[in-house]
Coordinates of C-alpha atoms and ligand atoms in Angstrom, one line a residue:
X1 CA 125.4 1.9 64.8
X2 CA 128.5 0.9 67.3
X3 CA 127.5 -2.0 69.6
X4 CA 127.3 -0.8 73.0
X5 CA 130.1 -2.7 75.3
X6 CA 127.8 -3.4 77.9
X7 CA 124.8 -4.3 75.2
X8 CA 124.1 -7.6 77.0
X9 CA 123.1 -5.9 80.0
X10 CA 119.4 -5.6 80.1
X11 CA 118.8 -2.7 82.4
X12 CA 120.2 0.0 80.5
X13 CA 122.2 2.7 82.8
X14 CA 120.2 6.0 82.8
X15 CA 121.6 8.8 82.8
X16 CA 120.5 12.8 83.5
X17 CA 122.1 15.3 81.5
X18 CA 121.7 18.7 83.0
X19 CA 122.5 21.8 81.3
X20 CA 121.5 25.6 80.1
X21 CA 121.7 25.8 76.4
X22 CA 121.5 23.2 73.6
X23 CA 122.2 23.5 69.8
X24 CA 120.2 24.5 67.8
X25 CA 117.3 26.6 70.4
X26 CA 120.0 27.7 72.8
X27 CA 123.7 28.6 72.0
X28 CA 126.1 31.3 73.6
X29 CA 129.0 29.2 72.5
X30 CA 130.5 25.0 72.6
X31 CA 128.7 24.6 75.6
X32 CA 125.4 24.0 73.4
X33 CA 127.1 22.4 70.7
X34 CA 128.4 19.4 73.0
X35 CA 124.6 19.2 74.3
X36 CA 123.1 18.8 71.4
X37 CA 125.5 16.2 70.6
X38 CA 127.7 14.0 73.8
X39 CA 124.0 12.6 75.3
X40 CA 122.8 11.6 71.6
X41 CA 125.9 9.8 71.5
X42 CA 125.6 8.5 74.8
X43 CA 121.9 7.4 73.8
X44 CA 123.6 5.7 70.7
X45 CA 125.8 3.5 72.5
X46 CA 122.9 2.0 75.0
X47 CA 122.5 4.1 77.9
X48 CA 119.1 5.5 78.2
X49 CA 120.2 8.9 78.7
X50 CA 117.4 12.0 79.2
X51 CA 118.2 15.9 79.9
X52 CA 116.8 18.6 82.0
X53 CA 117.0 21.9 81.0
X54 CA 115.5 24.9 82.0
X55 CA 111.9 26.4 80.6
X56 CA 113.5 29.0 78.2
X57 CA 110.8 30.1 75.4
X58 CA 113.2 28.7 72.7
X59 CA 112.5 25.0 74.0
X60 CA 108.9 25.4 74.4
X61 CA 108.7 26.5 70.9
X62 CA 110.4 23.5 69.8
X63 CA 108.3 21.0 71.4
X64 CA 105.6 20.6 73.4
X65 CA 106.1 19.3 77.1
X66 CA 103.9 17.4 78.4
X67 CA 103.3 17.7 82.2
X68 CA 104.7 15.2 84.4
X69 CA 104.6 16.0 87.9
X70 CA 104.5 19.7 89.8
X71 CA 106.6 20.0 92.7
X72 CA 106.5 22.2 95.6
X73 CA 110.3 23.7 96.2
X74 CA 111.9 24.9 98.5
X75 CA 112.5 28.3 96.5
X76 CA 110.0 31.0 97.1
X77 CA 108.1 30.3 94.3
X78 CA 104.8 28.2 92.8
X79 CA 105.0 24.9 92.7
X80 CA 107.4 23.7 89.6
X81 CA 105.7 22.3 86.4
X82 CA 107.9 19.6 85.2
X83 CA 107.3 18.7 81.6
X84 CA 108.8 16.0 79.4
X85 CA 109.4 17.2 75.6
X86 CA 111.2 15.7 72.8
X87 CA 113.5 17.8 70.6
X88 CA 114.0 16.5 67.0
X89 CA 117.3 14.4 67.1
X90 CA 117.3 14.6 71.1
X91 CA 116.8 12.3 73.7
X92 CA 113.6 12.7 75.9
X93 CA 114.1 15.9 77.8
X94 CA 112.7 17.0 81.2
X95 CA 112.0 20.9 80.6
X96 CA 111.5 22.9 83.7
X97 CA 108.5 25.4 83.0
X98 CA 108.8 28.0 85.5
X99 CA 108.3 31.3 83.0
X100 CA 109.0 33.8 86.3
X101 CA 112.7 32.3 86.0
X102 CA 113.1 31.8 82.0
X103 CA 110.8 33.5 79.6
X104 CA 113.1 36.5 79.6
X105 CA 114.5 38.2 76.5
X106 CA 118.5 38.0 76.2
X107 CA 120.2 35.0 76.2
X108 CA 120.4 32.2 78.6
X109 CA 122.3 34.3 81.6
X110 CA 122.2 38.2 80.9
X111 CA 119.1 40.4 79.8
X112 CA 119.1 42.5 77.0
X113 CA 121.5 44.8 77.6
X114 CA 124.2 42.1 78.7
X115 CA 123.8 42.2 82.3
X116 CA 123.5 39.2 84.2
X117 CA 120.1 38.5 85.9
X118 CA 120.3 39.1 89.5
X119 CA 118.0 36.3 90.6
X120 CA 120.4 33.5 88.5
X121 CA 121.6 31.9 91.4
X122 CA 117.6 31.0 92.0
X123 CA 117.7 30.3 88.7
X124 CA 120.3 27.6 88.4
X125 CA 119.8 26.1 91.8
X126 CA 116.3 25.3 90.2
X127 CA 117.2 23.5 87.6
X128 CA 119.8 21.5 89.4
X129 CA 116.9 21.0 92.3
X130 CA 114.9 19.4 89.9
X131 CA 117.6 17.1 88.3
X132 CA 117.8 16.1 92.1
X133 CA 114.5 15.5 92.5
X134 CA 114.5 13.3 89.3
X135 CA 117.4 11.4 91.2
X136 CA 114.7 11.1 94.7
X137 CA 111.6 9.6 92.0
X138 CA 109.6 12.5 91.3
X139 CA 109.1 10.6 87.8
X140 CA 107.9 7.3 88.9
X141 CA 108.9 6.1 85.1
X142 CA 112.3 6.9 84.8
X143 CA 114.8 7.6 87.7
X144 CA 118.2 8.4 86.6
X145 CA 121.3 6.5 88.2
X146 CA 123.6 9.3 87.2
X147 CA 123.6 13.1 87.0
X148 CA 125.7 14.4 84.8
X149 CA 125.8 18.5 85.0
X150 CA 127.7 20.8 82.9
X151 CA 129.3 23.9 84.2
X152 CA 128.2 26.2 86.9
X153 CA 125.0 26.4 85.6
X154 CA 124.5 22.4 87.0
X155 CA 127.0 23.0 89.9
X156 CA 124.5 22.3 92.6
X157 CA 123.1 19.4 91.5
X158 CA 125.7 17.0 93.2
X159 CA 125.6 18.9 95.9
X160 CA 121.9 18.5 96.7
X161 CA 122.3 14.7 95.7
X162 CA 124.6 14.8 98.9
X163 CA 122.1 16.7 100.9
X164 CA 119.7 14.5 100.4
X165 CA 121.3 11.1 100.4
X166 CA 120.4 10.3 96.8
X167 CA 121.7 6.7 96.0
X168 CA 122.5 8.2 92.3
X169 CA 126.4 9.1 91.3
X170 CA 127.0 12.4 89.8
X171 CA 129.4 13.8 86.8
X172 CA 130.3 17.0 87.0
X173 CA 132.3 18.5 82.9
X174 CA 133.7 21.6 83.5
X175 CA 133.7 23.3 80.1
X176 CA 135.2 26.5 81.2
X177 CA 137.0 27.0 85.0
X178 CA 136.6 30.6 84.2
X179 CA 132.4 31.0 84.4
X180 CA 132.2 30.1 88.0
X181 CA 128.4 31.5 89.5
X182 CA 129.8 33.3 91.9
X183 CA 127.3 35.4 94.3
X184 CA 127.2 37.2 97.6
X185 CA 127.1 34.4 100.9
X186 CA 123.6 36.1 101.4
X187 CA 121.8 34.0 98.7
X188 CA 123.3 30.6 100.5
X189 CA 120.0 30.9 102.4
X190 CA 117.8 30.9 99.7
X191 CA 119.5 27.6 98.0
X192 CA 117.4 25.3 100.5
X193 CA 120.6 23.2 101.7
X194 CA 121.6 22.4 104.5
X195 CA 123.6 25.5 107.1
X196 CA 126.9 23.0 107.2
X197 CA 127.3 23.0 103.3
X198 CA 128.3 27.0 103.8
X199 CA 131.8 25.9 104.2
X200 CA 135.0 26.0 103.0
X201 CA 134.9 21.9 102.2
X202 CA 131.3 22.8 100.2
X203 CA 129.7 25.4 98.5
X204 CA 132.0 28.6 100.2
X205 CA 134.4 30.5 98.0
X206 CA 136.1 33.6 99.5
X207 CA 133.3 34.1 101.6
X208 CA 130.4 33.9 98.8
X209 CA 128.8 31.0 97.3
X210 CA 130.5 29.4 94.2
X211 CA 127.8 26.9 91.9
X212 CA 131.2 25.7 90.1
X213 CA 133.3 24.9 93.6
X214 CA 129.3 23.2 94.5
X215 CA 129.9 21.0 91.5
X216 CA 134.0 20.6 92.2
X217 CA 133.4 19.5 95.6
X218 CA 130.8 16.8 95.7
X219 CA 130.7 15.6 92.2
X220 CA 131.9 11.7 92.3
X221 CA 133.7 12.6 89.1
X222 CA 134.8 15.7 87.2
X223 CA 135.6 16.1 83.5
X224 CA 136.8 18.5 82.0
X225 CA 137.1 18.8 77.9
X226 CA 140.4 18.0 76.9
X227 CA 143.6 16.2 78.7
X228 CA 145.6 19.1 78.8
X229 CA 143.4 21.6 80.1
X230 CA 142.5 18.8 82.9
X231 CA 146.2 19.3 83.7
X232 CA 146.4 23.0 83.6
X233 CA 143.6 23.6 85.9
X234 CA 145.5 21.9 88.1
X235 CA 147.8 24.8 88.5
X236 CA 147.9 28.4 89.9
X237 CA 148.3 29.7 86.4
X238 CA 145.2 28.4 85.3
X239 CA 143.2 27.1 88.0
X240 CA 141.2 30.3 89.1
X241 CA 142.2 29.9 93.2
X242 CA 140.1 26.3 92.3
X243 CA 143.7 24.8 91.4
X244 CA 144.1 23.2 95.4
X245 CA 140.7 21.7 95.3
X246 CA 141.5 20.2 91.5
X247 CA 144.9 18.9 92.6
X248 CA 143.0 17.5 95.8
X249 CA 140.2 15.8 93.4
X250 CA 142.8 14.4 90.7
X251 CA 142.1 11.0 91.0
X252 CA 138.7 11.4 89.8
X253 CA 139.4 14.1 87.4
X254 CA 139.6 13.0 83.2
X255 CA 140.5 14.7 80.5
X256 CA 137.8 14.1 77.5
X257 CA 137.8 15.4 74.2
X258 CA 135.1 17.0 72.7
X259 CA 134.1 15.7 69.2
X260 CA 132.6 17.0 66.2
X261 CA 128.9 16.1 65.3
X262 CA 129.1 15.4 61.6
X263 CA 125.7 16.0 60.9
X264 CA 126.0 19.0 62.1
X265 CA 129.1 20.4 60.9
X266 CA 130.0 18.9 57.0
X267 CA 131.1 20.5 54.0
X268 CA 129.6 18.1 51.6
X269 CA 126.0 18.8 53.3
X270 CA 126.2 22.0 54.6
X271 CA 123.4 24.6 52.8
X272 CA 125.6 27.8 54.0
X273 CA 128.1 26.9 51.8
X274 CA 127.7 27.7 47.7
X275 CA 129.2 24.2 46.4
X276 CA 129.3 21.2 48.7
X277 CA 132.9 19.7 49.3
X278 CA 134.3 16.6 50.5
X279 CA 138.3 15.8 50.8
X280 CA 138.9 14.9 47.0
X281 CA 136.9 18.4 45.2
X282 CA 138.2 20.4 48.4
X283 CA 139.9 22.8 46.0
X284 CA 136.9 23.6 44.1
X285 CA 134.9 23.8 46.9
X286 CA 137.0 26.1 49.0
X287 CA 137.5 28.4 46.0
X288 CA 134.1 28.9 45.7
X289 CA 133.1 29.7 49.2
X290 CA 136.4 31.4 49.4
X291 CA 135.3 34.0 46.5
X292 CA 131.3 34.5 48.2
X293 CA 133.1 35.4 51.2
X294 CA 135.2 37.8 49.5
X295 CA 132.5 39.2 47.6
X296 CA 130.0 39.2 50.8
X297 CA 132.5 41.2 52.8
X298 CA 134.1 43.4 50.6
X299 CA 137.5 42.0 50.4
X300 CA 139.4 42.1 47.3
X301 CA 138.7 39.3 44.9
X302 CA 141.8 37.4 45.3
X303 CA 142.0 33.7 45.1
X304 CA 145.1 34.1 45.6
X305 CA 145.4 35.8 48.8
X306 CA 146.0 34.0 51.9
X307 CA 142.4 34.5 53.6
X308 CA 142.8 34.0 57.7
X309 CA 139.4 33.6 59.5
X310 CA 138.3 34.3 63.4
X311 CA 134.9 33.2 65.0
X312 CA 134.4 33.8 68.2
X313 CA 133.2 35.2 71.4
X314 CA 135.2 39.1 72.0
X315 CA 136.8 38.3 75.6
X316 CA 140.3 38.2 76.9
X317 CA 140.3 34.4 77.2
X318 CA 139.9 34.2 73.2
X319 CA 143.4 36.5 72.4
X320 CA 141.4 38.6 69.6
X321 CA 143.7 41.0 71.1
X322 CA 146.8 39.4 69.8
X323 CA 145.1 39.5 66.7
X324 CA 144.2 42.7 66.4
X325 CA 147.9 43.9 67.2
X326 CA 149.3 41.5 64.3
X327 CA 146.8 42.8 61.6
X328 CA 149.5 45.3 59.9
X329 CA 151.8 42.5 59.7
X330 CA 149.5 40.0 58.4
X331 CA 148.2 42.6 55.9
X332 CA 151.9 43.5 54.9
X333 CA 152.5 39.9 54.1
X334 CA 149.6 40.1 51.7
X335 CA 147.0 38.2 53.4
X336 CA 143.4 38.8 54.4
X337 CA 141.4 39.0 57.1
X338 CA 137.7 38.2 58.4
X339 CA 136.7 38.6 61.6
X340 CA 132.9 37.5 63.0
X341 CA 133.1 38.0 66.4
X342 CA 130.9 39.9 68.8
X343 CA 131.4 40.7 72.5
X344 CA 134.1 43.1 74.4
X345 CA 133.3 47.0 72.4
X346 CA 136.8 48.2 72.6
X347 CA 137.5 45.3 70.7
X348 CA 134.7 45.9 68.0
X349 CA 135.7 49.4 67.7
X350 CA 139.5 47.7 67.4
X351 CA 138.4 45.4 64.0
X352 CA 136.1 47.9 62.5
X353 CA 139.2 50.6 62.8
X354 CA 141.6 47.8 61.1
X355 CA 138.8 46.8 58.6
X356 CA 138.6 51.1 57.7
X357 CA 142.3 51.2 57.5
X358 CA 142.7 48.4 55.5
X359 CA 139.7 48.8 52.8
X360 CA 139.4 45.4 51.6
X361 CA 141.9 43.7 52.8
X362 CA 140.3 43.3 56.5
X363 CA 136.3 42.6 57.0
X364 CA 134.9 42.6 60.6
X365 CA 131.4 41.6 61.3
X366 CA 130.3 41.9 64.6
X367 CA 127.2 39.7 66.1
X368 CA 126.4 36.1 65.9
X369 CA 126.0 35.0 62.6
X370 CA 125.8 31.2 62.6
X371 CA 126.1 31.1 58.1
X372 CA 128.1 33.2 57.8
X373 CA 130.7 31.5 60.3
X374 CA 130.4 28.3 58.0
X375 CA 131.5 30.6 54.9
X376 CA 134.2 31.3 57.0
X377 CA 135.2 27.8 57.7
X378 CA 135.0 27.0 54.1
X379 CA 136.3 29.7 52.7
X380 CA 139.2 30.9 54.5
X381 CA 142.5 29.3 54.5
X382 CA 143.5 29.7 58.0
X383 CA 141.4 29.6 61.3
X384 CA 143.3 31.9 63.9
X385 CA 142.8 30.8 67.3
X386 CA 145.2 32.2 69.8
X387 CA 144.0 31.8 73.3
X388 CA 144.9 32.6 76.4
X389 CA 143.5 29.9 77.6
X390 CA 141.1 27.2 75.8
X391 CA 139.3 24.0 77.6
X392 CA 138.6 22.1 74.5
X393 CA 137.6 24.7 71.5
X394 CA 135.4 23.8 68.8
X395 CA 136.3 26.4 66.3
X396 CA 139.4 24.6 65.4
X397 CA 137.8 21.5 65.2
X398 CA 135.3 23.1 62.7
X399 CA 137.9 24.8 61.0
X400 CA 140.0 20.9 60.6
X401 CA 136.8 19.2 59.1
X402 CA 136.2 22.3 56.5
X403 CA 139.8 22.2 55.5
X404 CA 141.1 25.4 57.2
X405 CA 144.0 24.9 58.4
X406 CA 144.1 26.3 62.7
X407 CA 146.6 28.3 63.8
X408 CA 146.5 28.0 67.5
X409 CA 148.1 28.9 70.7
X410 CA 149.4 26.1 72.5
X411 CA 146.8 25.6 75.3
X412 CA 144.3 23.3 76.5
X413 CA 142.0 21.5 73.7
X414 CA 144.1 23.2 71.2
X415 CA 147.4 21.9 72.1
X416 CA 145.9 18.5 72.2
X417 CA 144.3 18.7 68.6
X418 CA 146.0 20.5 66.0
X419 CA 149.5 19.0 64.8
X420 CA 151.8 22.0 64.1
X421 CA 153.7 21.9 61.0
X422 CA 157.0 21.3 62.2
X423 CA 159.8 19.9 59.7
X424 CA 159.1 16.8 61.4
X425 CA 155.5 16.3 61.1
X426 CA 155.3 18.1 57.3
X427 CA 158.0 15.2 56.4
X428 CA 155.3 12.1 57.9
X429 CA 152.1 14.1 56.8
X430 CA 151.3 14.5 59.9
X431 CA 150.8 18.5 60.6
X432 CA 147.5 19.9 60.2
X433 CA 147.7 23.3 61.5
X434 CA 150.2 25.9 63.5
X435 CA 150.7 26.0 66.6
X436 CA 152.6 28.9 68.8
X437 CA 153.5 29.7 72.6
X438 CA 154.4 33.4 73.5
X439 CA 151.7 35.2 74.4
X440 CA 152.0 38.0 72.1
X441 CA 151.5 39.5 68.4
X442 CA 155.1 38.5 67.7
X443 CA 154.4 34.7 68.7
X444 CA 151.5 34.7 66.3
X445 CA 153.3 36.8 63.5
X446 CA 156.0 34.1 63.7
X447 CA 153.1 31.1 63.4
X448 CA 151.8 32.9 60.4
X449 CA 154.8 33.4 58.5
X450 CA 155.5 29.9 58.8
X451 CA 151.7 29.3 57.2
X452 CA 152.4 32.0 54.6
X453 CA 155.2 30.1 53.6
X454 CA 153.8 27.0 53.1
X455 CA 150.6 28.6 51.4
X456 CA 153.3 28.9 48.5
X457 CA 153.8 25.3 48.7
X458 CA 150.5 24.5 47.0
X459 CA 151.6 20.7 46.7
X460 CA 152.3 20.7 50.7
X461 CA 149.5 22.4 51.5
X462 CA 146.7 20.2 50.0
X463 CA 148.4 17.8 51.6
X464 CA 148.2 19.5 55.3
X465 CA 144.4 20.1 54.1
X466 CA 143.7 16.2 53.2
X467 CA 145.0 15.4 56.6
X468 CA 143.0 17.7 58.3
X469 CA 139.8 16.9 56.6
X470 CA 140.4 13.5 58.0
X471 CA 141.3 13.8 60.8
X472 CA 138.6 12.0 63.3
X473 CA 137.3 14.1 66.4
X474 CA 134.5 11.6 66.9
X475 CA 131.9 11.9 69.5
X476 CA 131.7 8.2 69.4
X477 CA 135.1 7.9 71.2
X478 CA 134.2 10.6 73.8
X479 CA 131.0 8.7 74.6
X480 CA 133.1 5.2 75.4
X481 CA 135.5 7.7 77.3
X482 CA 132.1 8.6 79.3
X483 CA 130.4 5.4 79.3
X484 CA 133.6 3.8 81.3
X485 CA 133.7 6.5 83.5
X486 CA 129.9 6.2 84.6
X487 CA 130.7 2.5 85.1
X488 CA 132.9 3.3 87.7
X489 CA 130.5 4.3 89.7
X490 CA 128.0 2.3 88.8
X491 CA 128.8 -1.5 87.7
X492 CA 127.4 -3.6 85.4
X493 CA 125.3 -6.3 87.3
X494 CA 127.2 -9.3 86.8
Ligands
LIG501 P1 133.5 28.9 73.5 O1 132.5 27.9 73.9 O2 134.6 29.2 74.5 O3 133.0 30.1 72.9 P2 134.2 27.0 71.3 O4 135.2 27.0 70.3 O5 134.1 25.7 72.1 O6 134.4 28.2 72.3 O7 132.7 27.1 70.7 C1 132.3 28.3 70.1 C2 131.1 28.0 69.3 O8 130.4 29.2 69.0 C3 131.4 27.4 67.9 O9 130.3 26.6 67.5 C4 131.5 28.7 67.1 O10 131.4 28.4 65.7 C5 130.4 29.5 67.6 N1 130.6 31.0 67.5 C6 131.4 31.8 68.3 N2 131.2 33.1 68.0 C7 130.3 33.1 66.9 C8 129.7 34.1 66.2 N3 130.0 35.4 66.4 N4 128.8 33.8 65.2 C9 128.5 32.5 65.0 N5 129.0 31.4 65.7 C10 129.9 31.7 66.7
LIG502 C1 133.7 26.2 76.8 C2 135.1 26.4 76.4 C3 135.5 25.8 75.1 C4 134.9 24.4 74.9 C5 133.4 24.5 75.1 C6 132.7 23.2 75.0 O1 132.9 27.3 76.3 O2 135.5 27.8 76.4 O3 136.9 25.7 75.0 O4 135.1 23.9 73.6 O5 133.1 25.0 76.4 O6 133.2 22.2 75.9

């Protein structure tokens, strides 16, 4: 276990995690991924770190919470039972049983058919209440001197710190500037703070209420998940009309990476995989998984064939379009295709036309299919990521570790962690993926031509592979990253 820096400080500095989904019990994407993994970490190196996360069934399954305090609110509902549960692998979370807010069938946000819930601004501004409230005592035990919230879900938790005078400093990660709980000005008044926080310096944005701006504006600090989105959304282009206030808050705004939780993701213990791998039997390993992907979706048995792999959510900010317009090409060059991806229709009805016009040479399965999206890691040869726009991105950091090369649009997370395989960085073994910059089929054609070529190269290839099975996206580095930061705002006692 890394020695904590500050391990000869006695009181250890407690911090609140607050946040909507967690891995394994909740997931819509990374979000629940860094979760289940940045407090652990955080927990690892000394800090006596706890979460708060809201009542949904799937943590009250898990673990039983046992009831530490009810609170009356100032939401128009029964008093809040605040329980205190402990997920396998977790540190000690505070779970907010209200089951007229969360036991609901969808995920964490929409219903079942995909619509958000109308009442999620009551929703949210609970759970950040209550991490506020844990902040002002309510558990006599254990009072946190930090609150650390992740996207607008936790937006409002610095701001009712500030409303209330709290002496604790908050940490607000923005994991994606896009998702920015926006509703109409009329719910302001059901949010219980007070009339001069309705304001353009506060929770106002273009005349409704914005949890993200909440958590922008009064956080102490802001993170966001890599350096060069922390840069970007400092900028029209990218900034979603936030890009004054970021550029305003810059001196407290970091760039931290998110890491990769190797018990979590690892070919040589990973039970979705047919043979377990590690850097020196890669070949064998990847062949096999390669072939039970093949087989599983249809596609032509063909070690051979270049396989190139997409997991992910179906929106505009993933590029899936790009993808889907360089299919013929990538098929014409011989290589294969498979697709798990589930989200926007027309795009759906887009892979499942491509996968019908190109009989097994093309797979798309639509849905969330966590196994299946580790035979894909495993098996394919490429990971194709071309975003628009990408804060971190895990799927390349997945695909790195399992020894599929990325091929990426230059943007945010990805531009800061795959090397592109430029004559250069081949020469020092240093590339580990492909990287491209024009938004468009062509730019992404052009990337994989330059992947196909390679692929011939079998010698340079394993040798891109070794290097990015190697390659070290730790969370134990983010968590010092963190760890400094909170000391800013709150010292070690000398
Ligand atoms: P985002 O959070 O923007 O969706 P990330 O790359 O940070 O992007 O994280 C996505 C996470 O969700 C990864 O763990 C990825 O493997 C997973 N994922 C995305 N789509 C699917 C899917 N259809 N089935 C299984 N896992 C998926
Ligand atoms: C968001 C981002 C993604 C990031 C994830 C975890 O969902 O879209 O880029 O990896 O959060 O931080």
């Amino acid at each position: 276990m890394p020695r904590a820096r500050h391990s000869r400080c006695n009181t250890p500095l407690r911090v609140l995690h607050v946040a909507a989904e967690i891995y394994p019990w909740v997931k819509t994407g990374g979000l629940g991924d860094v979760v289940a993994a940045l407090p652990a970490a955080l927990a690892a190196h000394g800090a006596d770190v706890r979460l708060c996360l809201p009542g949904f069934p799937a943590l009250l399954d898990a673990a039983p919470a046992r009831e530490v305090v009810r609170l009356a609110t100032p939401f128009a509902i029964e008093r809040v039972r605040i329980g205190l549960a402990q997920l396998p692998g977790q540190p000690p979370a505070y779970i907010v049983d209200q089951p007229s807010l969360y036991d609901r069938p969808g995920n964490p946000y929409t219903g079942p058919t995909g619509a958000d819930w109308p009442d999620n601004h009551r929703r949210f501004a609970l759970l950040s209440w209550v991490a506020a409230a844990l902040a002002a005592g309510a558990d006599p035990s254990w009072r946190p001197a930090i609150v650390h919230g992740h996207d607008w879900h936790a937006g409002l938790a610095p701001a009712y710190l500030r409303a209330s005078g709290s002496a604790a400093a908050s940490v607000f990660t923005v994991h994606n500037l896009a998702y920015q709980g926006f509703f109409p000005a009329s719910v302001f008044g059901e949010l219980g703070l007070p009339p001069e926080f309705f304001a353009m310096h506060g929770v106002e944005y273009f005349g409704g209420v914005s949890l993200l701006k909440a958590g922008l504006f009064y956080a102490d600090r802001l993170t966001t998940v890599s350096p060069t989105y922390a840069a970007e959304i400092q900028t029209p282009a990218f900034g979603a009309n936030l890009d004054g206030l970021l550029r305003a808050r810059r001196a407290i705004l970091r760039g931290i990476l998110n890491g990769v939780d190797p018990k979590v993701w690892n070919p040589s213990s990973d039970p979705a995989l047919p043979l377990a791998y590690g850097v020196d039997d890669a070949e064998t390993g990847k062949a096999a998984a390669k072939a039970e992907l093949q087989r599983r979706l249809g596609l032509a048995r063909n070690e051979a064939a270049p396989l190139f792999g997409a997991i992910t959510r179906l929106t505009p900010q993933k590029g899936m379009d790009l993808l889907l317009s360089a299919v013929p090409g990538l098929v014409e060059r011989g290589a294969q295709l498979a697709l798990l991806g589930s989200g926007d229709g027309g795009l759906e009805a887009g892979f499942a036309a491509a996968a019908s016009a190109y009989p097994g040479r093309v797979a798309g399965i639509f849905g969330y299919d966590e196994n299946l999206s580790r035979l894909i890691f495993a098996g394919a040869d490429v990971v194709v990521v071309p975003s628009r726009f990408e804060p971190c991105g895990l799927t390349q950091l997945y695909a790195l570790r399992y020894g599929a090369l990325p091929l990426v649009r230059r943007t945010g997370g990805l531009a800061d962690t795959v090397a592109d395989a430029t004559p250069d960085a081949l020469g020092e073994g240093s590339a580990t993926g492909f990287a491209f910059d024009e938004e468009s089929a062509a730019g992404l054609l052009a990337a994989a031509g330059r992947a196909l070529v390679l692929y011939g190269k079998q010698a340079d290839w394993r040798r891109m592979i070794r290097r990015a099975m190697t390659r070290d996206f730790s969370w134990d580095a983010a968590a010092r990253q963190y760890l400094a930061l909170y000391r800013e705002l709150v010292p070690v006692p000398a």
